[in-house]
């Protein structure tokens, strides 16, 4: 055998990782090149995988997480060792918390040196650090195990409750060679990575019995329901049962927010008054006041039905009278089947009382939205966004901030499933540009990012990424000169108050620096024109929307989570 033939008969770690990903239909990697994965990114691109390169790993990780939620395939984030890995870890932990499937693949330094702590370049025991922050973590030491490693990562990310997975690939692995034919056979095509999990028939019957006896039933849809892609059946369940429903923020659009059974405009009333609540892919965490207390009208003997794929979620905060464990598609189909053709709709005293509050609150909201104060406030600016989204229902809305988040969530109606991405279960800041890039890349749709000025700052440098890939992302920065608002003063003089930014900053010029469109908007009319143009052109656009710096409240709607000083206020 000549050297040549010998080389042709060999494969290496680089090729095996790429082939294993491609074998499992993974066509996009979000990452940031550097030692030891630079060549890997080049080779992956040369092999037809789309490689989207970021300016900071956290945003690449967030893009991968958004891709996971939007496609139902694990989003892949690729980073360098120690610091790059750590930068990606926040996104991995956030994805896990949100139940989004994602795989963080990081290069790592030499095991022998790391384990003896002899001080390698970017030395860190990454596997140990990642483990408690994700659903599963694996390391591959031998080229022959790459197929198994990738298969385990994919299956762990997608099966059961989805989540983040860490895959550690030491530098040496990439150049390891093995027989090409044996390498090919070592790869695994993952069959049925998210198998259906049928609910037990008696659990379905128990839920139906409870629902049947309810006087004031309520359905609560969470982002698990959006992720499950059981859109038709969920809509059928809501409509056939006639039960009013509330969407959690990322479940908005599962049914159009304008649906007559939406109880969102009467949220506090229905949470307090309902007697039976059916949770579909929603957890009773802080976002739902843990299912207890005043919000839920306690004590009033409310009973819960919970549909979830994770059995250990049940009873995590309050007693669940009727758990239904399985994938949402199968559970909802079983409930629909069990309802029969003569299902009695809820009493009109209940639905009528909700309708009345709904109309009243909607009228109040329209009156507020119609005001045109100068300078703009959150409402007058969001009124524009609301119209634009109504006219572009396929657009994906990314939303973060404090007041910008709270107001946008309730004002901007969504019309289709999986069109809204936001701060999620943690209430994290910094997802904005990562989610925007991820969403634009995997869907090809227009993205509208509604960003508080502080929130935007966490990922603002990625506007370069947006321009580089020429993505149809329209960012609106709600600029009120600071965190919560821009009016805090340091009474001692000297430094400005910790919540205050440079006054009258021109975020629009950041976009211009990279060849995108930047617009400075001081009125709703200017904002509207700029958003319409952005969507028409599909050009990367950043609109600096000047908002009254006195508008906004501390921590938006979660002021109560701020610890109070023990000393009495004067
Ligand atoms: P939200 O914040 O919108 O209320 P959560 O993230 O708290 O939603 O809850 C989502 C729930 O959905 C999690 O408990 C998760 O286990 C569950 N889940 C995710 N995907 C599925 C699925 N395919 N089938 C059933 N349950 C799912
Ligand atoms: Mg602000």
Coordinates of C-alpha atoms in Angstrom, one line a residue, residues 20 94 113 164 207 219 273 297 408 430 433 475 486 537 541 556 564:
X20 CA -22.2 11.9 12.8
X94 CA -30.9 28.5 30.4
X113 CA -2.6 17.7 32.1
X164 CA -29.4 21.0 27.3
X207 CA -58.7 14.1 34.5
X219 CA -56.9 25.7 30.7
X273 CA -61.8 32.2 40.6
X297 CA -57.7 33.0 45.3
X408 CA -45.1 43.9 25.2
X430 CA -29.3 38.8 27.3
X433 CA -29.6 38.9 19.7
X475 CA -34.5 45.4 16.4
X486 CA -33.4 56.8 33.4
X537 CA -36.6 45.4 2.7
X541 CA -32.4 47.3 11.0
X556 CA -41.5 46.0 35.8
X564 CA -36.6 45.6 50.9

